[in-house]
Short mmCIF file of C-alpha atoms and ligand atoms in Angstrom, two decimals:
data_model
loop_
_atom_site.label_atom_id
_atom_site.label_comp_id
_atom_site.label_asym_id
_atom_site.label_seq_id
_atom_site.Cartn_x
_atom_site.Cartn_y
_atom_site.Cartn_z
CA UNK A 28 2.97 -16.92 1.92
CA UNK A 29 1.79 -14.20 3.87
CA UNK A 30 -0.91 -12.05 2.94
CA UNK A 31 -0.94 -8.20 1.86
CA UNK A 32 -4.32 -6.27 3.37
CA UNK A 33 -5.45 -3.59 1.05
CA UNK A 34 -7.75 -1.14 3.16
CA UNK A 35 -9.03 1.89 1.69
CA UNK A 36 -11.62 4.32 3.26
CA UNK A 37 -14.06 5.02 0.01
CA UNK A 38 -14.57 2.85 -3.38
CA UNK A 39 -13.75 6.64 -4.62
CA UNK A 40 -9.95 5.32 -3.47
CA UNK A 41 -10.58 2.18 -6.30
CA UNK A 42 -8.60 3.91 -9.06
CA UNK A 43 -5.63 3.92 -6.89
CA UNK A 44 -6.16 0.95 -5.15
CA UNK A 45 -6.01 -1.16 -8.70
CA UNK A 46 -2.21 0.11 -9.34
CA UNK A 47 -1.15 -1.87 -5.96
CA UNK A 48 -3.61 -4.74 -7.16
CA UNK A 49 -1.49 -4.70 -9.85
CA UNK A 50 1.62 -4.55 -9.18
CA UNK A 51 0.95 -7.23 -6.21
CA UNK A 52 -0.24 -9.67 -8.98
CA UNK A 53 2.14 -9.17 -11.08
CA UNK A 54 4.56 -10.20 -7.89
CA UNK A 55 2.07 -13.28 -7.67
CA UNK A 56 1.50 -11.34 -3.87
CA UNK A 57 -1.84 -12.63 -2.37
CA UNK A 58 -3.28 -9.94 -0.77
CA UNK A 59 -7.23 -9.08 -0.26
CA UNK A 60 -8.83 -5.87 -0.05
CA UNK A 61 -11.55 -4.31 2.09
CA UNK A 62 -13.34 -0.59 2.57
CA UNK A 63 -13.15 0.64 6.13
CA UNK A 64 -12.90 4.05 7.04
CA UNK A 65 -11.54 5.47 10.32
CA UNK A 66 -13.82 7.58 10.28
CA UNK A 67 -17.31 6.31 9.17
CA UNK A 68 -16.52 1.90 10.11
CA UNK A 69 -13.80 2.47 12.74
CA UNK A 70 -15.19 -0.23 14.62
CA UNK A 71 -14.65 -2.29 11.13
CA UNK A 72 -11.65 -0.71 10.76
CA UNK A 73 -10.32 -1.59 14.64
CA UNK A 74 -11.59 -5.19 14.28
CA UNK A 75 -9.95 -6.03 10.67
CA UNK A 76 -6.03 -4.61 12.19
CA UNK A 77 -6.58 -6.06 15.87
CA UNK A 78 -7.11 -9.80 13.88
CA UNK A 79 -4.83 -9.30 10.91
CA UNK A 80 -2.01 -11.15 11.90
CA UNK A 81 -3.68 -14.21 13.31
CA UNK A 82 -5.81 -14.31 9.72
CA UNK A 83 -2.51 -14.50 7.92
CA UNK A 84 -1.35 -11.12 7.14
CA UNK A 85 2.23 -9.91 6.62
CA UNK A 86 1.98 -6.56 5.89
CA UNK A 87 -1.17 -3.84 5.37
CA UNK A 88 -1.38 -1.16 2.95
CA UNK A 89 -4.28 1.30 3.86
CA UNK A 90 -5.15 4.46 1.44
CA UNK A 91 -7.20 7.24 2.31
CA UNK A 92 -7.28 11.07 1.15
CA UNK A 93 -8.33 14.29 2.67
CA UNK A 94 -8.21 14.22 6.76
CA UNK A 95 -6.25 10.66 6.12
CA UNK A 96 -6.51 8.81 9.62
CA UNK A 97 -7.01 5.39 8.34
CA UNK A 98 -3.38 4.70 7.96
CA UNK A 99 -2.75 5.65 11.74
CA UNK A 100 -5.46 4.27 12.99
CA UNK A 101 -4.55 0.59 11.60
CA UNK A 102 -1.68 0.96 13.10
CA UNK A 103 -2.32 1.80 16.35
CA UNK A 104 -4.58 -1.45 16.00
CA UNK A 105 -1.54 -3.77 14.83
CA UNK A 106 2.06 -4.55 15.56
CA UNK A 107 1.78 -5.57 11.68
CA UNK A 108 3.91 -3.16 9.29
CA UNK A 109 1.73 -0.14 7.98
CA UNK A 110 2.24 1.36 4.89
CA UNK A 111 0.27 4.59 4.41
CA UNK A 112 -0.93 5.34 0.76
CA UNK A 113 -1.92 9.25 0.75
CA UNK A 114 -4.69 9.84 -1.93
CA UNK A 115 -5.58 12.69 -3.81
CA UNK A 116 -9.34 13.35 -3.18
CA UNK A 117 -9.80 16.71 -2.56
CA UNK A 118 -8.82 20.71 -3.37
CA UNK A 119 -5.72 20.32 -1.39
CA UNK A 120 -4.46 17.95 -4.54
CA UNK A 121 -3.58 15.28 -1.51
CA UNK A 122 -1.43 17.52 0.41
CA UNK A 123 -3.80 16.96 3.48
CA UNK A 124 -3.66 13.32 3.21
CA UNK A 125 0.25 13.45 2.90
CA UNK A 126 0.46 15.39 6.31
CA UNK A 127 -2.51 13.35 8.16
CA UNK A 128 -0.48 10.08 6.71
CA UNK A 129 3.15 10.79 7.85
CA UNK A 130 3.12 13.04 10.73
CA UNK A 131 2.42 10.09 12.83
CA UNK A 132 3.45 10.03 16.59
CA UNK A 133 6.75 8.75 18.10
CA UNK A 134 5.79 4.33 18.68
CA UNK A 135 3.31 4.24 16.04
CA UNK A 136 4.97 4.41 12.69
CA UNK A 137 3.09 4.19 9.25
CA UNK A 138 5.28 3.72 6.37
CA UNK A 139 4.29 6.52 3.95
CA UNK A 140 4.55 6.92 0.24
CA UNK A 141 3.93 9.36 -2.41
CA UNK A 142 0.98 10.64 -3.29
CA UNK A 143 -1.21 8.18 -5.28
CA UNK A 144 2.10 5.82 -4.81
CA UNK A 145 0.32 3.06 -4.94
CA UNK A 146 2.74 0.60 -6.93
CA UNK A 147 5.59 1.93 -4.32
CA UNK A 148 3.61 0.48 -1.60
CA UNK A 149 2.76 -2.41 -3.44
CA UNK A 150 7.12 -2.76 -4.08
CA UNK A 151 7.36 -1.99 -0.08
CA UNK A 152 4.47 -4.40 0.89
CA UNK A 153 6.04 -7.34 -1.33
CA UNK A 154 9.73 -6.63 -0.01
CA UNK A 155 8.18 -7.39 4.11
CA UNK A 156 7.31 -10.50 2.68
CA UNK A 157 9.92 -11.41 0.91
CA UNK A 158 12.16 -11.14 4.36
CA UNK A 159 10.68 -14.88 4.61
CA UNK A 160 10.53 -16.00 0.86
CA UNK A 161 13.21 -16.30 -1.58
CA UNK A 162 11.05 -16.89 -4.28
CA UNK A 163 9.52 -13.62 -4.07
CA UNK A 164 12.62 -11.73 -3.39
CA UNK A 165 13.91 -13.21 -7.08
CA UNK A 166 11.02 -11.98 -8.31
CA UNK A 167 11.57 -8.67 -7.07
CA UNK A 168 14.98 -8.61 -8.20
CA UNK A 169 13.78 -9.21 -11.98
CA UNK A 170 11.03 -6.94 -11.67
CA UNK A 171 13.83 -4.02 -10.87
CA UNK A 172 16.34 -5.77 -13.37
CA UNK A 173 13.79 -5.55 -15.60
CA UNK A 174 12.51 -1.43 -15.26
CA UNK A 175 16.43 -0.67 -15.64
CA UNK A 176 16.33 -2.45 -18.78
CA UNK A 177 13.56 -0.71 -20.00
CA UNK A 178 15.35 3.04 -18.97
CA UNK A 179 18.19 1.69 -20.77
CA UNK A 180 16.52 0.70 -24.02
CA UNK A 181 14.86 4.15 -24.05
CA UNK A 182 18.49 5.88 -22.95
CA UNK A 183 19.60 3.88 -26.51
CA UNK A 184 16.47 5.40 -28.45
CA UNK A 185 16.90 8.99 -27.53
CA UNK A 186 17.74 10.88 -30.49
CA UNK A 187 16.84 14.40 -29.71
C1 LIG B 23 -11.39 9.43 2.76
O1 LIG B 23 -12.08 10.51 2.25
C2 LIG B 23 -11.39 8.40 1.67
O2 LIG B 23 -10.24 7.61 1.76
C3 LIG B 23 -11.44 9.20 0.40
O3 LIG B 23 -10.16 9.36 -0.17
C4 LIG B 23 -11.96 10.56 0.86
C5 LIG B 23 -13.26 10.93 0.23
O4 LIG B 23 -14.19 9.90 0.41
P1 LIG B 23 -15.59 9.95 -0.34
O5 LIG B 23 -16.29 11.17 0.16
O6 LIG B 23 -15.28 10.03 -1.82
O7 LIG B 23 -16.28 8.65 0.01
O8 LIG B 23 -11.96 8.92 3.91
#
């Protein structure tokens, strides 16, 4: 199975991170992780999404807050899908990274979720790779069968 890169531009991005670490186990998703910024590695950060297909990778996930390039900047580096985590890290309560994430230019999309949506990408991430792997897509399907059943059961509960 292909391979989900986590890249995130600080360890201060860790508590985020873990919800798509997560989620991407509990998918039995292999993915690995790395700390590259666009800004303070982007040599690192060039060299890890020019390579990332030929070392097995299906799909990347990068997360970074306040002036948020990382996201953009793998992708300009890969024909790999991009999903674009926007972290809140700063006074702007992740507002900044939201805009720097998804206003990308027309050619070089970046997939981008909520801010902090971490398991979303995770979902999004494990759905590319499930294009190729049936397995997986069951999974999927009983993960979501699953979360409705657990709306449902507290839709029974509610006695207000
Ligand atoms: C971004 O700047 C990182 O992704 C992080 O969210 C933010 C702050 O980084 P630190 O100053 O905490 O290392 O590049």
């Amino acid at each position: 199975m292909k391979k989900v890169g986590l890249i995130m531009g600080s360890d201060s991005d860790l508590p985020v991170v873990q919800k798509a670490v997560d989620k991407l186990k509990a998918l039995e998703v292999p993915y690995e992780a790395h700390i590259y910024s666009a800004h303070r590695t982007p040599v690192e950060a060039k060299a890890f999404a020019e390579t990332a297909e030929e070392n097995g990778f299906g799909a990347i996930i990068a997360f970074a807050g306040k002036a948020a390039h990382l996201a953009g900047a793998i992708a300009a580096n890969t024909c790999l899908p991009v999903i674009g985590v926007p972290v809140k890290s700063s006074t702007l309560d992740g507002l900044d990274a939201l805009l720097s994430t998804v206003q990308m230019p027309s050619g070089i999309p970046v997939a981008t979720v909520a801010i902090d949506g971490a398991a979303n990408a995770a979902i999004l991430a494990a759905q590319i790779i499930a294009l190729g792997d049936p397995d997986l897509s069951q999974r999927l399907k009983d993960d979501r069968a699953k979360a409705a059943r657990a709306v449902l059961e507290k839709n029974a509960a509610l006695d207000i």
